[in-house]
CSV table of C-alpha atoms in Angstrom, one decimal:
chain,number,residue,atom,x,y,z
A,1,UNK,CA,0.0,0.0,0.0
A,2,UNK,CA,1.7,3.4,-1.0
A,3,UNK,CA,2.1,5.8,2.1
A,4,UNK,CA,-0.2,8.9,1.9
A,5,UNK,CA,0.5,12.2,4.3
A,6,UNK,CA,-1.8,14.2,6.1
A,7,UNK,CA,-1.1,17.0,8.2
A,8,UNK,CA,-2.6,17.4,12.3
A,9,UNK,CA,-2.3,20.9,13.9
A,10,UNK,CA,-2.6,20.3,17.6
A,11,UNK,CA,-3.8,23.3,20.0
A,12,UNK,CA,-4.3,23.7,23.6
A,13,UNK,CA,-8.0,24.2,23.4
A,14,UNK,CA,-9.8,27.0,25.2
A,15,UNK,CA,-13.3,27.8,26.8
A,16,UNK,CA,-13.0,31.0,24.7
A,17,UNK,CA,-15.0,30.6,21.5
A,18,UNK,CA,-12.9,33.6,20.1
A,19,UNK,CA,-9.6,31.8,20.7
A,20,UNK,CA,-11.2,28.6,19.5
A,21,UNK,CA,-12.4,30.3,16.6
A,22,UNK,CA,-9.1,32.1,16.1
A,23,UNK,CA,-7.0,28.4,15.8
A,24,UNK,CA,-9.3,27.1,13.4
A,25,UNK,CA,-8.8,29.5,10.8
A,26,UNK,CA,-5.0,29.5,11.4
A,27,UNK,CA,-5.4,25.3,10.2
A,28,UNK,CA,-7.5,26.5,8.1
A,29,UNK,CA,-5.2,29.1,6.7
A,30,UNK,CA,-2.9,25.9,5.9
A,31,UNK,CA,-4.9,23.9,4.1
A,32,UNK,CA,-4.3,25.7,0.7
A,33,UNK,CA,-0.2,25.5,1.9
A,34,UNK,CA,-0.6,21.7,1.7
A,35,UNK,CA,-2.7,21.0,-1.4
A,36,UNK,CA,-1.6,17.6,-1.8
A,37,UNK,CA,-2.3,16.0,2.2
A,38,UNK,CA,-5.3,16.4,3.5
A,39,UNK,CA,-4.8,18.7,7.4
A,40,UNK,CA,-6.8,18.6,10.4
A,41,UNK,CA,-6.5,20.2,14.1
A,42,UNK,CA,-7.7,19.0,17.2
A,43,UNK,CA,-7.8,20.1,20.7
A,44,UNK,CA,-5.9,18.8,24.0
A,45,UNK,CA,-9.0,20.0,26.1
A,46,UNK,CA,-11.7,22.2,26.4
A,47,UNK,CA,-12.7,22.5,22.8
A,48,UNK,CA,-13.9,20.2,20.1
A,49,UNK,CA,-12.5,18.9,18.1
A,50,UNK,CA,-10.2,16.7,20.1
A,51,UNK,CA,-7.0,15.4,18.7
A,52,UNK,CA,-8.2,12.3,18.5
A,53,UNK,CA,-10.8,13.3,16.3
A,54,UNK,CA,-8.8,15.0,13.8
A,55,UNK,CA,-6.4,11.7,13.8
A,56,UNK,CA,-9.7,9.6,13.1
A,57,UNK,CA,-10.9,12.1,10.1
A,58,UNK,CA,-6.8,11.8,8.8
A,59,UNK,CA,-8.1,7.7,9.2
A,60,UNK,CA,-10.7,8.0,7.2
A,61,UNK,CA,-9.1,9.9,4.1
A,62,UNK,CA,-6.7,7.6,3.8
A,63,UNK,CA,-3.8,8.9,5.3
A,64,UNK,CA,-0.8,6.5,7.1
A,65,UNK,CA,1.7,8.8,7.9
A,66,UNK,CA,0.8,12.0,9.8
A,67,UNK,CA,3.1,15.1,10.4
A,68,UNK,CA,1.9,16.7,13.8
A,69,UNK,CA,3.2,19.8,14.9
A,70,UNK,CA,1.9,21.4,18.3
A,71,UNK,CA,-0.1,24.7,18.1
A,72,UNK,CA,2.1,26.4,20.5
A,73,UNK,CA,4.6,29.2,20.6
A,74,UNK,CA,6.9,27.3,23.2
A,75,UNK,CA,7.5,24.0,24.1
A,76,UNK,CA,6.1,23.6,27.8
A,77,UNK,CA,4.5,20.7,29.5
A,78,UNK,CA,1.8,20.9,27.4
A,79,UNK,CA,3.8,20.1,24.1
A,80,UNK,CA,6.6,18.3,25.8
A,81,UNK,CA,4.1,15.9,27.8
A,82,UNK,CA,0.5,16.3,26.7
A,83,UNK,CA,0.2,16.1,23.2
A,84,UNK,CA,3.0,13.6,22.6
A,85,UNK,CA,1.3,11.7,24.7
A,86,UNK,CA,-2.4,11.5,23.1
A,87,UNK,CA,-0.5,11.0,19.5
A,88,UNK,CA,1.7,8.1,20.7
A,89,UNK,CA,-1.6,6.2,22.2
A,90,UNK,CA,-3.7,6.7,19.0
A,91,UNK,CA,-0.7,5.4,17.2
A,92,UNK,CA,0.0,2.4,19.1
A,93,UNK,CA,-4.1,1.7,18.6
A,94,UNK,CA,-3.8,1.8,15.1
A,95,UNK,CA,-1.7,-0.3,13.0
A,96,UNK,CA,0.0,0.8,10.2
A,97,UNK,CA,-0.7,4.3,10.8
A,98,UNK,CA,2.2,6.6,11.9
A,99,UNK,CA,2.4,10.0,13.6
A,100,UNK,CA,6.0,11.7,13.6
A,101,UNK,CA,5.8,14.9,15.9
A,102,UNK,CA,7.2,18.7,15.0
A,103,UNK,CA,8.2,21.4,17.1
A,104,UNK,CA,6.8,24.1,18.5
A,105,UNK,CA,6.8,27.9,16.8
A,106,UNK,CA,9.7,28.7,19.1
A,107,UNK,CA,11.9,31.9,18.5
A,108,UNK,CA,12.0,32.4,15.0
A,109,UNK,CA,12.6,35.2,12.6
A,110,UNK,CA,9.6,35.1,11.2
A,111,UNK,CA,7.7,34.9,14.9
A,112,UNK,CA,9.8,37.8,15.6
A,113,UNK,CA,8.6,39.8,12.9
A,114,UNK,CA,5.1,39.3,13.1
A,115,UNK,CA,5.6,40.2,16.9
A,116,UNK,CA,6.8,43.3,15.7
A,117,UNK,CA,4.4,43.8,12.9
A,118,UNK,CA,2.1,44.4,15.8
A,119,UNK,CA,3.7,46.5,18.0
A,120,UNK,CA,4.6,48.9,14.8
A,121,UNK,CA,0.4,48.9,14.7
A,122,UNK,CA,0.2,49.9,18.2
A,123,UNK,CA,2.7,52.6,17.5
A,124,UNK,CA,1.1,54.2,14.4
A,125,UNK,CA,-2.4,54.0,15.5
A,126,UNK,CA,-1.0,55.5,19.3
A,127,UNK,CA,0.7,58.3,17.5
A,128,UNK,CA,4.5,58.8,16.8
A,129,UNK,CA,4.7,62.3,19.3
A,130,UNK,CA,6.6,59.9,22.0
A,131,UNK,CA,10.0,59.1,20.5
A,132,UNK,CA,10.8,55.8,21.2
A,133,UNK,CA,13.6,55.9,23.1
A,134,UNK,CA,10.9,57.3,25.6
A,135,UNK,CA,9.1,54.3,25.4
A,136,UNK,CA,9.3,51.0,27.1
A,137,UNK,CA,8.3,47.8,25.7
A,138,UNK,CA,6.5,44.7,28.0
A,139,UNK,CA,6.0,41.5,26.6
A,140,UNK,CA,3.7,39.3,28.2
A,141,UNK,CA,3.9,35.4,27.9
A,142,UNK,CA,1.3,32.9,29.2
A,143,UNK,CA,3.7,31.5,31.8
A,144,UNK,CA,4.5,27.9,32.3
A,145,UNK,CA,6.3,25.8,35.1
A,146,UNK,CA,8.9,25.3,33.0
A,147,UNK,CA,11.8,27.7,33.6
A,148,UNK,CA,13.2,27.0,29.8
A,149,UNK,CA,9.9,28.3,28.2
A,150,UNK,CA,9.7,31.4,30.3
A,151,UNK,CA,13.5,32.3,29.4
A,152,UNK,CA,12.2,32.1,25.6
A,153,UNK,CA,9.6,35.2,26.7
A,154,UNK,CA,12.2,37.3,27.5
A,155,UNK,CA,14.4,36.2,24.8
A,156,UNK,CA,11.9,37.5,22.5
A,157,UNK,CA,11.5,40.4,24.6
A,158,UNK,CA,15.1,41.4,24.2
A,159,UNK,CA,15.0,41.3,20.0
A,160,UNK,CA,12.3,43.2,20.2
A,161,UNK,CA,13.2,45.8,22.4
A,162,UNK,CA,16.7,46.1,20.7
A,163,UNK,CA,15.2,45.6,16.7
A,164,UNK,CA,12.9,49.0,17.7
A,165,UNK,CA,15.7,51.1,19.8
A,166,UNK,CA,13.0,51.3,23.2
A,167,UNK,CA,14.5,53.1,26.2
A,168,UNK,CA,13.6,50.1,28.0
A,169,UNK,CA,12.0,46.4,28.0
A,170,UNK,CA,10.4,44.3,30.6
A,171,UNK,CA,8.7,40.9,30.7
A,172,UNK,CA,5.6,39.5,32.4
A,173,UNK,CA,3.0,36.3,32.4
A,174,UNK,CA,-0.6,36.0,32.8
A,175,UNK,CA,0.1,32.9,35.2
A,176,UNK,CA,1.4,30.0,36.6
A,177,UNK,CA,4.8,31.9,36.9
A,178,UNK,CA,6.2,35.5,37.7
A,179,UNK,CA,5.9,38.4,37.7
A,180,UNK,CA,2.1,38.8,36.6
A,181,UNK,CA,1.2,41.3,34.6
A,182,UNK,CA,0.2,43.5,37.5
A,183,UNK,CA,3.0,43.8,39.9
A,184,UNK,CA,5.2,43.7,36.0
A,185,UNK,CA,3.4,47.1,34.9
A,186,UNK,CA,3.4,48.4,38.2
A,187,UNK,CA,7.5,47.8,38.1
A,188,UNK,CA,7.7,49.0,34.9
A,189,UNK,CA,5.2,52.5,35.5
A,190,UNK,CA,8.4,53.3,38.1
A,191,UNK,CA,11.0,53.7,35.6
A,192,UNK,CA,10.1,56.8,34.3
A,193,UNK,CA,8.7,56.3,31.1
A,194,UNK,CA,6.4,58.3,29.1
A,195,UNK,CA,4.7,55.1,27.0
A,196,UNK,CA,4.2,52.0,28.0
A,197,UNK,CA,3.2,49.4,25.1
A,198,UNK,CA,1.9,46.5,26.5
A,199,UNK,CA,2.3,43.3,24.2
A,200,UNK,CA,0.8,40.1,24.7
A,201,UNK,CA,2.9,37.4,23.1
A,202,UNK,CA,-0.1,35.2,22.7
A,203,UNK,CA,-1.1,33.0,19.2
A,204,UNK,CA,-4.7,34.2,19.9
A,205,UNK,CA,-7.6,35.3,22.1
A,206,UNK,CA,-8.9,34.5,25.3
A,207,UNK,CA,-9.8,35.0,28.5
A,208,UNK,CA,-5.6,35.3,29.8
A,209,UNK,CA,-5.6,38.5,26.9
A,210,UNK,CA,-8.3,40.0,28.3
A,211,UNK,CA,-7.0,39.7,32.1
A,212,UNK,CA,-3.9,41.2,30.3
A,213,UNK,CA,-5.4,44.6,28.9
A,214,UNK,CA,-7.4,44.8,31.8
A,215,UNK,CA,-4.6,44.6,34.0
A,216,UNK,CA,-3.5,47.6,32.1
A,217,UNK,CA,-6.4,49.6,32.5
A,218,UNK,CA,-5.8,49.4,35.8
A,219,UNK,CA,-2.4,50.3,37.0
A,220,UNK,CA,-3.1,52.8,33.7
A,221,UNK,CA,-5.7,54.4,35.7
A,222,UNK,CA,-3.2,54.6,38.8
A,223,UNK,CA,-0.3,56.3,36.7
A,224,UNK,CA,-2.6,58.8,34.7
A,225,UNK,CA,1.4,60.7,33.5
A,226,UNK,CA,2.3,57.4,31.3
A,227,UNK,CA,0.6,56.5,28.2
A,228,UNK,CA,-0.2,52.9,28.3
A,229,UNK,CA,-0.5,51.5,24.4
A,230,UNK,CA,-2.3,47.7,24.1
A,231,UNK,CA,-0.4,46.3,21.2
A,232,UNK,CA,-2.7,43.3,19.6
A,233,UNK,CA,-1.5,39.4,19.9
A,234,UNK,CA,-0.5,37.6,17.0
A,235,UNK,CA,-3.3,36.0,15.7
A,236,UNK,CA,-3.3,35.0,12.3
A,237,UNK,CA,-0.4,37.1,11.1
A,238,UNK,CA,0.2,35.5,7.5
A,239,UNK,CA,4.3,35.3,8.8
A,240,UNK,CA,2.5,32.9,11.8
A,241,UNK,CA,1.5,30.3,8.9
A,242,UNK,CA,4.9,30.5,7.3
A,243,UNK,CA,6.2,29.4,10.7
A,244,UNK,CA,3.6,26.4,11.2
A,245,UNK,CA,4.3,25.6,7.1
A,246,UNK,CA,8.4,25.5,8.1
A,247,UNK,CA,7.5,22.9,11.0
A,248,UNK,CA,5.3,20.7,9.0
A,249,UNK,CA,8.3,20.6,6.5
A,250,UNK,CA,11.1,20.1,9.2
A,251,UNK,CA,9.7,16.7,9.4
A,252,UNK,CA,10.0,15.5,6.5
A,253,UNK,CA,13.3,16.8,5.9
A,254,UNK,CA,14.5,16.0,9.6
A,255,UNK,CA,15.2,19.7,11.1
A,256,UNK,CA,12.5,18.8,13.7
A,257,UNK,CA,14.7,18.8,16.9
A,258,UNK,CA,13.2,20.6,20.2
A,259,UNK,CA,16.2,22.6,21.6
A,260,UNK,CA,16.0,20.8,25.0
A,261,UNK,CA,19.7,22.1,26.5
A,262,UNK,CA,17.6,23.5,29.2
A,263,UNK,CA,14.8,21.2,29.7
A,264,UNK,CA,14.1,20.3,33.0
A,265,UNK,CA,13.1,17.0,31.9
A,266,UNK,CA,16.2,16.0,30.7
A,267,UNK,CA,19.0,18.0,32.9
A,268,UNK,CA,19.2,19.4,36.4
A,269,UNK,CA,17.7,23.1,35.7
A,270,UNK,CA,18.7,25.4,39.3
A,271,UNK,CA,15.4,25.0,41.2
A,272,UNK,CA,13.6,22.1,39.0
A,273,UNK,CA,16.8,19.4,40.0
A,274,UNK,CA,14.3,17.0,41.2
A,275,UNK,CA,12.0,16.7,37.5
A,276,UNK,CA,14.5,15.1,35.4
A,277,UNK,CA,13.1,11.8,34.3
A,278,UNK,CA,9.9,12.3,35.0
A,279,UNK,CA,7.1,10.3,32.9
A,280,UNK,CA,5.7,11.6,29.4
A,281,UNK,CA,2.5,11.8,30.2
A,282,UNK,CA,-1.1,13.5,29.9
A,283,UNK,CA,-3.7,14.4,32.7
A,284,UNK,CA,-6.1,16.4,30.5
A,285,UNK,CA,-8.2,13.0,29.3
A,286,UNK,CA,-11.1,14.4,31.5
A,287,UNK,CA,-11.2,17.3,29.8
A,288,UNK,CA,-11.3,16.5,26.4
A,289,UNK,CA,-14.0,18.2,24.2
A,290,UNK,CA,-14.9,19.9,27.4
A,291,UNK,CA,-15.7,23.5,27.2
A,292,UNK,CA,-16.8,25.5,24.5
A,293,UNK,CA,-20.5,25.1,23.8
A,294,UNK,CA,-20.6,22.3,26.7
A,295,UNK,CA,-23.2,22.0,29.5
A,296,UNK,CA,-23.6,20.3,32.4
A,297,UNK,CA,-19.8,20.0,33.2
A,298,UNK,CA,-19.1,21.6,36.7
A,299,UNK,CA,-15.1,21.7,36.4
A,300,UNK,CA,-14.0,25.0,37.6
A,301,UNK,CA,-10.6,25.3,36.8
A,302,UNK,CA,-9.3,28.2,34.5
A,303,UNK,CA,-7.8,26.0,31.6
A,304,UNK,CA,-6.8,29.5,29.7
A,305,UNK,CA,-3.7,29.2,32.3
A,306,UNK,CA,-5.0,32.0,34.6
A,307,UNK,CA,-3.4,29.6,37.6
A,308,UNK,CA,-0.9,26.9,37.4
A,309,UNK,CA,-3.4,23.9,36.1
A,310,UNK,CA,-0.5,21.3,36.2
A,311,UNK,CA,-3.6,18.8,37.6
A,312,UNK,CA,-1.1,15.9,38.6
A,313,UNK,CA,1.9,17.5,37.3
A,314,UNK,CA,4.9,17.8,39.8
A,315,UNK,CA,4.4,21.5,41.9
A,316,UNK,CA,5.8,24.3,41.0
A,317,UNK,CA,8.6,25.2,43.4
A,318,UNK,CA,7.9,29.2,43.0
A,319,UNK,CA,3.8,29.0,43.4
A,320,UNK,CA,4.3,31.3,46.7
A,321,UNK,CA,6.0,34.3,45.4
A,322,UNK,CA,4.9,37.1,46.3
A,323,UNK,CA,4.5,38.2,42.6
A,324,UNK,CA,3.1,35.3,41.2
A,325,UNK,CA,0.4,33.1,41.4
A,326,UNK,CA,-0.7,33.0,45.0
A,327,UNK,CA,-1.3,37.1,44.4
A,328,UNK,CA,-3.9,37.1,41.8
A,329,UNK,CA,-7.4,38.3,42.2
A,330,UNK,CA,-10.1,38.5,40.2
A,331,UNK,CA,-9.4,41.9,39.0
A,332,UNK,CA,-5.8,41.3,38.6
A,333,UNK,CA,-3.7,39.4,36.0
């Protein structure tokens, strides 16, 4: 039987129809990038389609190799553990179908300049009368309990911050790690300033963007002397599907390799000594398809990462500082 390709876009999943919405028509945006394999996307939780529904329409088209690559700007537990996971079950279920797994988005030149393709927006539309050496740049990332991911935020922080020429950069997360978003802009409103762009360095919408500007609004409201610009997230920036295109590709041609120097799975990472070798695993199967447009399920948890929803996954050694987690409110980040 000849081999026939198909291509699965896997995403985190979201209660937020606008974010669910959002990743669709990015997979949807590859489709005509691939017009000889079929491509489907699925969710890890909280959104239909599941993974393992794409998988099954792949199954049903014909396809017996599949090229996966994870929805994600950084490789975390979620694309580490998660979704690896889910793919390597389906495939052991199924015979004579194989799934060979990309990498995330990561730091790319391409991700870089769509990042700044959207801060230049926030510029023009805020007015050029602030010269930007006046201006300060914070980057928001969702935050993850893995210390390599978070160092990637402020890596792409710092070539942005240096491509402009800003007077100053800063970075911040909407959870699990620190420093939030709040006690970030409040940092940053000290420095002396005259604008403050706010970017979050999110693929798309939700309810962790929206915690983001409004976090904004209000230490904006406490600092009425600094000019606080919202730059837009990244969305479906036609430099995004380039990125997810180059992925698909690095798998067939065998550039697919996760930079994991610093993961704390595999090495002793200062603070984290104690997760090397832990199991690849997911906790999320009670939350597939689980969300959007669902009723009767009375799971509370915030799965758009407003806390540290590791379920079973091993504790976060920082969950207590003072400018993390443990300080967020419902009107804070």
């Amino acid at each position: 039987m000849s081999e026939k390709l198909g291509v699965m876009v896997c995403g985190h999943g979201s209660r937020d129809e606008g974010a669910v919405t959002e990743f669709a028509q990015v997979a949807e945006g590859l489709k005509p990038l691939f017009p000889d394999h079929p491509v489907e996307y699925g969710y890890l939780e909280f959104a239909t389609p599941i993974i393992r529904t794409g998988l099954d329409k792949l199954r049903e088209e014909g396809v017996t190799r599949v090229l996966a690559v994870p929805g994600m700007l950084f490789a975390a537990g979620h694309a580490k553990n998660d979704i690896p996971s889910v793919l390597n079950a389906y495939a052991a279920k199924h015979d004579g179908f194989s799934i060979e797994y990309g990498k995330e988005l990561g730091i790319d030149p391409k991700m870089i300049a769509a990042a700044g393709a959207r801060i230049q927006e926030a510029i023009d539309a805020a007015g050029d009368d602030v010269p930007l050496h006046e201006t300060m740049l914070v980057v928001v990332g969702r935050g993850a309990s893995d210390p390599d991911a978070n160092s990637n935020v402020s890596k792409v922080m710092r070539m942005l911050w240096e491509g402009f020429g800003f007077g100053w950069g800063e970075t911040a997360y909407s959870g699990v790690t620190f420093p939030l978003v709040e006690p970030g802009l409040e940092h940053a409103a000290k420095l002396g300033y005259r604008r403050i762009i706010v970017f979050p360095y999110f693929l798309f919408s939700g309810i962790l963007v929206t915690r983001i500007y409004d976090a904004t609004d209000a230490v904006a409201a406490r600092h009425p002397g600094i000019e606080f610009v919202k730059a837009s997230y990244l969305n479906d920036h036609p430099l995004v599907i380039e990125t997810f295109k180059e992925r698909v590709d690095q798998i067939l041609t065998g550039d697919n390799t996760m930079n994991c120097g610093m993961c704390k799975y595999r090495t002793q990472v200062l603070g984290f000594e104690d997760e090397v070798g832990l199991p690849q695993e997911s906790h999320h199967h009670h939350v597939e398809g689980v969300g959007t447009g669902s009723a009767g399920h009375s799971h509370d948890h915030d799965h758009d990462h407003g806390h540290d929803h590791d379920h079973h996954h091993h504790p976060y050694p920082h969950a207590d500082h003072p400018h993390g987690p443990k300080s967020m409110t419902d009107k804070a980040s």
